[in-house]
Amino acid sequence: MGRPSLTTESGLVIYGINNIFLVRPDVGQGRVECRIKGKILKESEAEYNPLTAGDRVEFERDSEEMGMILSRSPRKNSFTRWNIKGRMPQTIGANIDLLVCLASPEIPPFRPRFIDRVLVAAERESIPAAIFLNKTDQGFTDELALRLAVYESLGYPVFTGSALKEGPGKKFMEALKGKTTLFFGQSGVGKSTLVNRLVPDAAQKTAEVSEKYLRGRHTTTYSILFERPDNSALIDSPGVRDFFIHDISRDQLSHCFPEMVPYAGMCRFNPCTHTHEPGCVVREAVSAGKIHQDRYESYSRILEELNIS
Ligand SMILES: Nc1nc2c(ncn2[C@@H]2O[C@H](COP(=O)(O)OP(=O)(O)OP(=O)(O)O)[C@@H](O)[C@H]2O)c(=O)[nH]1
Ligand SMILES: [Mg+2]
Ligand SMILES: [Zn+2]
């Protein structure tokens, strides 16, 4: 058994922790544990974590199971979370075909404001987004149904189900086919439970939501990709408590609200922040009930934050 020759291979990043990256080679079986050759990738010099689940890389092996990453292939897109007011960016998935924002009705509580932020971030990256309301066994009120209908009317598919009890349903499974889907959401909404349901040998850790605070326990700590036999892949990601919108300009923000897009450039002032300016067609649309008040409220709050940061 000699040392394998140094040929360049390509592969898919399954996860990265502490600068060790697990790569699934495109050709052949198994997994290769890789480090980055020369410690820094030129494609990612300014980034907090250079590689994440879903990235495609070129690597060379120094043994059957160990190797060195030479480069990162250009990304179609990537999804980054900025917690603590934009001070700690973390890329949690790359080359995503669908972002599913998971939510739950009660434990943890349903937070449309949080969902709106995630949708804005997805729009910004042009990543198609959908909502999965999990834990329907914990209750499903008419009010919640109405709130979800708003998202559906905006073109975001809405799925409901229970990862733990009856499963996610056929419609959801159809939507995942052939795609790389990122599961994202507050801690404790059931992302890992859903992954375990859909990938029988995933064995992702799950943990009960704190009864006292109705918050999850941040059980998943790094993004990890699972491939399914139907040519789809799922990325489980670490849950967050808050989600901040960061590197987006104030003018750009309304482009990330699909219901505001038809009014682009129609206000008396241009640019218009759609907050106080006279002759603002967006605010007229809110008053006329064409834009949902609550979505407008999310817009205003994010804009306010962008002013401060
Ligand atoms: N009743 C009910 N409980 C669920 C359902 N799905 C998940 N849970 C429970 O919710 C808790 C949190 O689930 P996890 O899968 O760990 O949540 P997560 O979103 O991965 O959380 P983080 O990894 O912290 O982001 C666990 O106790 C699960 O058993 C469901 O459909 N119904
Ligand atoms: Mg989890
Ligand atoms: Zn306006």
Short mmCIF file of C-alpha atoms and ligand atoms in Angstrom, two decimals:
data_model
loop_
_atom_site.label_atom_id
_atom_site.label_comp_id
_atom_site.label_asym_id
_atom_site.label_seq_id
_atom_site.Cartn_x
_atom_site.Cartn_y
_atom_site.Cartn_z
CA MET A 1 0.00 0.00 0.00
CA GLY A 2 1.74 3.11 -1.17
CA ARG A 3 0.83 6.71 -0.59
CA PRO A 4 -1.95 7.78 -2.99
CA SER A 5 -0.82 10.14 -5.72
CA LEU A 6 -1.79 13.80 -5.33
CA THR A 7 -4.63 14.17 -7.76
CA THR A 8 -7.17 16.94 -7.36
CA GLU A 9 -10.70 15.81 -6.55
CA SER A 10 -13.92 17.68 -6.08
CA GLY A 11 -16.47 17.23 -3.32
CA LEU A 12 -19.23 18.57 -1.13
CA VAL A 13 -18.71 19.99 2.37
CA ILE A 14 -20.87 18.13 4.90
CA TYR A 15 -19.83 20.26 7.86
CA GLY A 16 -16.99 22.32 9.21
CA ILE A 17 -15.95 22.60 12.84
CA ASN A 18 -12.78 24.14 14.20
CA ASN A 19 -11.17 24.28 10.77
CA ILE A 20 -11.79 20.63 10.08
CA PHE A 21 -14.08 20.00 7.14
CA LEU A 22 -15.79 16.77 6.32
CA VAL A 23 -15.97 16.33 2.56
CA ARG A 24 -18.01 13.86 0.54
CA PRO A 25 -16.00 13.16 -2.63
CA ASP A 26 -17.92 13.40 -5.91
CA VAL A 27 -16.35 10.16 -7.06
CA GLY A 28 -16.10 7.12 -4.83
CA GLN A 29 -17.40 6.30 -1.39
CA GLY A 30 -16.74 7.52 2.11
CA ARG A 31 -15.79 10.83 3.66
CA VAL A 32 -12.53 12.73 3.76
CA GLU A 33 -11.52 14.83 6.74
CA CYS A 34 -9.85 17.93 5.37
CA ARG A 35 -7.95 20.95 6.52
CA ILE A 36 -7.33 24.02 4.43
CA LYS A 37 -4.03 24.01 2.63
CA GLY A 38 -2.00 27.02 3.75
CA LYS A 39 -4.71 27.73 6.39
CA ILE A 40 -6.48 30.42 4.33
CA LEU A 41 -8.60 30.11 1.21
CA LYS A 42 -8.13 33.00 -1.17
CA GLU A 43 -11.87 32.88 -1.95
CA SER A 44 -12.79 33.67 1.64
CA GLU A 45 -10.14 35.92 3.11
CA ALA A 46 -12.58 38.39 4.64
CA GLU A 47 -15.06 35.85 5.98
CA TYR A 48 -15.59 34.54 9.46
CA ASN A 49 -15.97 30.90 8.47
CA PRO A 50 -14.52 30.05 5.07
CA LEU A 51 -16.53 26.93 4.35
CA THR A 52 -19.89 25.64 5.40
CA ALA A 53 -22.34 22.86 4.67
CA GLY A 54 -23.22 22.88 0.98
CA ASP A 55 -19.96 24.36 -0.25
CA ARG A 56 -18.21 22.69 -3.14
CA VAL A 57 -14.46 22.31 -2.91
CA GLU A 58 -11.39 20.99 -4.64
CA PHE A 59 -9.12 18.90 -2.48
CA GLU A 60 -6.27 16.46 -2.57
CA ARG A 61 -5.82 13.48 -0.28
CA ASP A 62 -2.83 12.61 1.81
CA SER A 63 -4.45 9.36 2.83
CA GLU A 64 -7.69 7.48 2.25
CA GLU A 65 -9.49 9.50 4.92
CA MET A 66 -7.51 12.73 5.23
CA GLY A 67 -6.92 15.57 2.85
CA MET A 68 -6.26 19.22 2.11
CA ILE A 69 -8.72 21.68 0.61
CA LEU A 70 -7.22 23.71 -2.21
CA SER A 71 -10.09 25.97 -3.19
CA ARG A 72 -13.77 26.73 -2.82
CA SER A 73 -15.88 26.65 -5.98
CA PRO A 74 -17.88 29.81 -6.73
CA ARG A 75 -21.07 29.85 -4.65
CA LYS A 76 -24.52 30.14 -6.14
CA ASN A 77 -25.55 31.82 -2.90
CA SER A 78 -25.00 31.60 0.82
CA PHE A 79 -27.06 32.30 3.89
CA THR A 80 -25.47 34.18 6.77
CA ARG A 81 -26.76 34.96 10.19
CA TRP A 82 -25.70 38.11 11.96
CA ASN A 83 -26.36 37.86 15.64
CA ILE A 84 -25.58 40.46 18.25
CA LYS A 85 -26.38 43.36 15.94
CA GLY A 86 -24.18 42.35 13.07
CA ARG A 87 -21.02 41.78 15.00
CA MET A 88 -20.67 38.07 14.38
CA PRO A 89 -21.46 36.88 10.89
CA GLN A 90 -21.71 33.14 10.46
CA THR A 91 -22.38 31.53 7.12
CA ILE A 92 -24.65 28.60 7.81
CA GLY A 93 -25.33 27.19 4.38
CA ALA A 94 -24.14 27.53 0.79
CA ASN A 95 -25.60 26.71 -2.62
CA ILE A 96 -29.13 26.53 -1.28
CA ASP A 97 -32.15 25.88 -3.49
CA LEU A 98 -34.74 26.39 -0.77
CA LEU A 99 -34.68 27.96 2.65
CA VAL A 100 -37.35 26.62 4.99
CA CYS A 101 -38.01 28.79 7.99
CA LEU A 102 -39.42 26.57 10.71
CA ALA A 103 -41.75 27.92 13.35
CA SER A 104 -43.99 26.55 16.06
CA PRO A 105 -47.34 27.77 17.42
CA GLU A 106 -46.64 27.93 21.17
CA ILE A 107 -43.40 26.40 22.39
CA PRO A 108 -41.46 28.43 21.39
CA PRO A 109 -44.11 31.04 20.53
CA PHE A 110 -44.87 31.98 16.94
CA ARG A 111 -42.91 35.11 16.01
CA PRO A 112 -43.90 36.65 12.66
CA ARG A 113 -41.37 39.42 13.19
CA PHE A 114 -38.59 36.83 13.23
CA ILE A 115 -39.96 35.12 10.12
CA ASP A 116 -40.13 38.44 8.28
CA ARG A 117 -36.46 39.03 8.95
CA VAL A 118 -35.47 35.62 7.70
CA LEU A 119 -37.52 36.19 4.55
CA VAL A 120 -35.81 39.54 3.97
CA ALA A 121 -32.40 37.90 4.25
CA ALA A 122 -33.48 35.18 1.82
CA GLU A 123 -34.82 37.75 -0.66
CA ARG A 124 -31.58 39.64 -0.45
CA GLU A 125 -29.67 36.54 -1.52
CA SER A 126 -32.40 35.57 -4.02
CA ILE A 127 -32.91 32.28 -2.20
CA PRO A 128 -36.45 30.89 -2.59
CA ALA A 129 -38.03 30.66 0.86
CA ALA A 130 -40.89 28.74 2.44
CA ILE A 131 -42.39 28.40 5.92
CA PHE A 132 -42.96 25.19 7.82
CA LEU A 133 -45.19 25.49 10.82
CA ASN A 134 -44.18 22.54 12.95
CA LYS A 135 -45.77 21.14 16.12
CA THR A 136 -49.33 21.47 14.87
CA ASP A 137 -50.15 18.88 17.55
CA GLN A 138 -49.63 21.73 20.04
CA GLY A 139 -52.51 23.73 18.63
CA PHE A 140 -53.38 25.69 15.55
CA THR A 141 -55.59 28.75 15.96
CA ASP A 142 -57.61 30.62 13.33
CA GLU A 143 -55.46 33.65 14.02
CA LEU A 144 -52.35 31.67 13.15
CA ALA A 145 -53.98 30.37 9.97
CA LEU A 146 -54.73 33.95 8.91
CA ARG A 147 -51.18 35.04 9.60
CA LEU A 148 -49.80 32.17 7.56
CA ALA A 149 -52.20 32.97 4.72
CA VAL A 150 -50.51 36.36 4.40
CA TYR A 151 -47.21 34.63 3.63
CA GLU A 152 -48.85 32.35 1.16
CA SER A 153 -50.41 35.33 -0.64
CA LEU A 154 -46.91 36.81 -0.97
CA GLY A 155 -45.68 33.71 -2.76
CA TYR A 156 -43.98 31.95 0.14
CA PRO A 157 -45.21 28.36 0.27
CA VAL A 158 -46.54 27.45 3.72
CA PHE A 159 -46.44 23.91 5.05
CA THR A 160 -47.82 22.63 8.33
CA GLY A 161 -47.22 19.39 10.17
CA SER A 162 -45.62 17.72 13.11
CA ALA A 163 -42.09 16.41 12.88
CA LEU A 164 -42.74 14.30 15.95
CA LYS A 165 -46.23 12.96 15.40
CA GLU A 166 -47.75 12.52 11.93
CA GLY A 167 -44.79 13.85 9.92
CA PRO A 168 -44.45 16.73 7.51
CA GLY A 169 -46.90 15.63 4.82
CA LYS A 170 -46.65 14.79 1.11
CA LYS A 171 -46.77 18.35 -0.17
CA PHE A 172 -43.67 19.22 1.81
CA MET A 173 -41.80 16.14 0.61
CA GLU A 174 -42.63 17.10 -2.98
CA ALA A 175 -41.19 20.57 -2.40
CA LEU A 176 -37.84 19.15 -1.26
CA LYS A 177 -37.26 16.85 -4.23
CA GLY A 178 -33.94 17.34 -6.00
CA LYS A 179 -33.08 20.36 -3.87
CA THR A 180 -30.60 21.37 -1.23
CA THR A 181 -32.81 22.73 1.53
CA LEU A 182 -31.66 24.70 4.53
CA PHE A 183 -33.73 24.36 7.71
CA PHE A 184 -33.54 27.57 9.68
CA GLY A 185 -35.39 29.00 12.66
CA GLN A 186 -35.48 29.79 16.33
CA SER A 187 -33.92 27.30 18.68
CA GLY A 188 -36.38 24.60 19.69
CA VAL A 189 -38.80 24.78 16.74
CA GLY A 190 -37.87 21.24 15.70
CA LYS A 191 -35.34 21.50 12.87
CA SER A 192 -33.28 18.54 14.03
CA THR A 193 -36.39 16.52 14.85
CA LEU A 194 -37.57 17.03 11.28
CA VAL A 195 -34.16 16.08 9.89
CA ASN A 196 -34.18 12.89 11.97
CA ARG A 197 -37.62 12.10 10.61
CA LEU A 198 -36.54 12.56 6.99
CA VAL A 199 -33.09 10.99 7.28
CA PRO A 200 -33.42 7.86 9.41
CA ASP A 201 -29.71 7.56 10.28
CA ALA A 202 -29.13 11.28 10.89
CA ALA A 203 -29.12 10.90 14.70
CA GLN A 204 -29.15 14.64 15.31
CA LYS A 205 -29.42 15.58 18.98
CA THR A 206 -32.67 17.21 20.04
CA ALA A 207 -33.65 18.76 23.37
CA GLU A 208 -36.77 19.91 25.11
CA VAL A 209 -37.65 23.57 25.09
CA SER A 210 -37.12 25.27 28.45
CA GLU A 211 -40.52 25.35 30.20
CA LYS A 212 -39.69 28.48 32.09
CA TYR A 213 -38.55 30.67 29.20
CA LEU A 214 -40.24 28.84 26.30
CA ARG A 215 -36.92 28.96 24.50
CA GLY A 216 -34.87 26.28 22.86
CA ARG A 217 -31.52 25.22 24.24
CA HIS A 218 -29.33 25.75 21.17
CA THR A 219 -28.80 22.05 20.84
CA THR A 220 -27.43 22.07 17.28
CA THR A 221 -24.16 23.99 17.24
CA TYR A 222 -22.98 23.74 13.65
CA SER A 223 -24.58 23.29 10.22
CA ILE A 224 -24.55 19.80 8.83
CA LEU A 225 -25.74 18.44 5.50
CA PHE A 226 -27.56 15.15 4.98
CA GLU A 227 -28.11 13.58 1.58
CA ARG A 228 -31.26 11.65 0.84
CA PRO A 229 -31.67 8.83 -1.69
CA ASP A 230 -34.08 10.96 -3.78
CA ASN A 231 -31.22 13.26 -4.80
CA SER A 232 -32.11 15.91 -2.26
CA ALA A 233 -30.09 17.26 0.64
CA LEU A 234 -31.07 18.82 3.95
CA ILE A 235 -29.00 21.18 6.04
CA ASP A 236 -29.73 21.28 9.75
CA SER A 237 -28.55 24.55 11.27
CA PRO A 238 -28.00 25.98 14.74
CA GLY A 239 -31.09 27.75 16.06
CA VAL A 240 -30.92 31.41 16.92
CA ARG A 241 -32.77 33.57 19.39
CA ASP A 242 -32.72 36.77 17.36
CA PHE A 243 -32.01 37.47 13.75
CA PHE A 244 -30.64 40.81 12.65
CA ILE A 245 -30.60 42.29 9.19
CA HIS A 246 -27.23 43.75 8.57
CA ASP A 247 -25.48 44.47 5.29
CA ILE A 248 -28.40 45.81 3.33
CA SER A 249 -28.94 49.40 2.28
CA ARG A 250 -32.02 51.34 3.36
CA ASP A 251 -33.12 51.66 -0.27
CA GLN A 252 -32.68 47.96 -0.82
CA LEU A 253 -34.93 46.97 2.07
CA SER A 254 -38.28 47.53 0.34
CA HIS A 255 -37.08 45.38 -2.57
CA CYS A 256 -36.92 42.51 -0.08
CA PHE A 257 -40.64 42.88 0.69
CA PRO A 258 -42.38 41.40 -2.36
CA GLU A 259 -45.61 43.28 -1.62
CA MET A 260 -43.74 46.60 -1.91
CA VAL A 261 -42.00 45.79 -5.17
CA PRO A 262 -44.98 46.74 -7.42
CA TYR A 263 -44.83 50.27 -5.95
CA ALA A 264 -41.11 50.78 -6.61
CA GLY A 265 -40.40 54.27 -7.88
CA MET A 266 -44.04 55.39 -7.69
CA CYS A 267 -43.81 57.55 -4.54
CA ARG A 268 -43.63 61.33 -4.89
CA PHE A 269 -40.11 61.31 -3.47
CA ASN A 270 -37.45 59.07 -4.86
CA PRO A 271 -35.84 57.50 -2.95
CA CYS A 272 -38.61 57.23 -0.40
CA THR A 273 -38.23 55.47 2.94
CA HIS A 274 -42.01 54.89 3.03
CA THR A 275 -42.17 56.20 6.58
CA HIS A 276 -43.00 59.93 6.71
CA GLU A 277 -42.79 61.30 3.16
CA PRO A 278 -45.94 62.87 1.65
CA GLY A 279 -47.33 61.15 -1.43
CA CYS A 280 -46.01 57.73 -0.40
CA VAL A 281 -47.86 55.01 -2.32
CA VAL A 282 -46.57 52.28 -0.04
CA ARG A 283 -48.18 53.87 3.00
CA GLU A 284 -51.35 54.42 0.99
CA ALA A 285 -51.33 50.70 0.18
CA VAL A 286 -50.97 49.91 3.89
CA SER A 287 -53.96 52.17 4.73
CA ALA A 288 -55.99 50.59 1.94
CA GLY A 289 -55.23 47.13 3.35
CA LYS A 290 -53.27 46.06 0.27
CA ILE A 291 -50.10 45.66 2.30
CA HIS A 292 -50.50 43.88 5.64
CA GLN A 293 -50.05 46.23 8.58
CA ASP A 294 -47.91 43.76 10.44
CA ARG A 295 -45.53 43.26 7.54
CA TYR A 296 -45.21 47.03 7.25
CA GLU A 297 -44.43 47.13 10.95
CA SER A 298 -41.59 44.64 10.38
CA TYR A 299 -40.32 46.79 7.54
CA SER A 300 -40.32 49.89 9.77
CA ARG A 301 -38.51 48.16 12.60
CA ILE A 302 -35.78 46.77 10.37
CA LEU A 303 -35.35 50.18 8.73
CA GLU A 304 -35.03 51.76 12.15
CA GLU A 305 -32.24 49.32 13.03
CA LEU A 306 -30.43 49.95 9.78
CA ASN A 307 -30.44 53.65 10.70
CA ILE A 308 -28.65 52.92 13.96
CA SER A 309 -26.10 50.40 12.75
N1 LIG B 1 -45.03 18.32 20.35
C1 LIG B 1 -44.08 18.37 19.42
N2 LIG B 1 -42.81 18.51 19.80
C2 LIG B 1 -41.86 18.57 18.85
C3 LIG B 1 -42.17 18.45 17.46
N3 LIG B 1 -41.03 18.57 16.77
C4 LIG B 1 -40.04 18.72 17.67
N4 LIG B 1 -40.54 18.70 18.93
C5 LIG B 1 -39.78 18.81 20.18
O1 LIG B 1 -39.25 20.12 20.30
C6 LIG B 1 -38.01 20.07 21.01
C7 LIG B 1 -36.93 20.81 20.21
O2 LIG B 1 -36.68 20.11 19.03
P1 LIG B 1 -35.29 20.18 18.26
O3 LIG B 1 -35.43 19.34 17.04
O4 LIG B 1 -34.17 19.91 19.18
O5 LIG B 1 -35.29 21.73 17.84
P2 LIG B 1 -34.21 22.53 16.96
O6 LIG B 1 -34.97 23.48 16.13
O7 LIG B 1 -33.31 21.60 16.26
O8 LIG B 1 -33.41 23.33 18.09
P3 LIG B 1 -31.87 23.92 18.05
O9 LIG B 1 -30.96 22.82 17.62
O10 LIG B 1 -31.64 24.37 19.45
O11 LIG B 1 -31.91 25.06 17.09
C8 LIG B 1 -37.71 18.61 21.25
O12 LIG B 1 -38.11 18.27 22.57
C9 LIG B 1 -38.58 17.89 20.24
O13 LIG B 1 -38.95 16.59 20.65
C10 LIG B 1 -43.55 18.30 17.09
O14 LIG B 1 -43.92 18.22 15.94
N5 LIG B 1 -44.45 18.27 18.12
MG MG B 2 -31.28 21.34 16.33
ZN ZN B 3 -42.89 55.72 -0.25
#
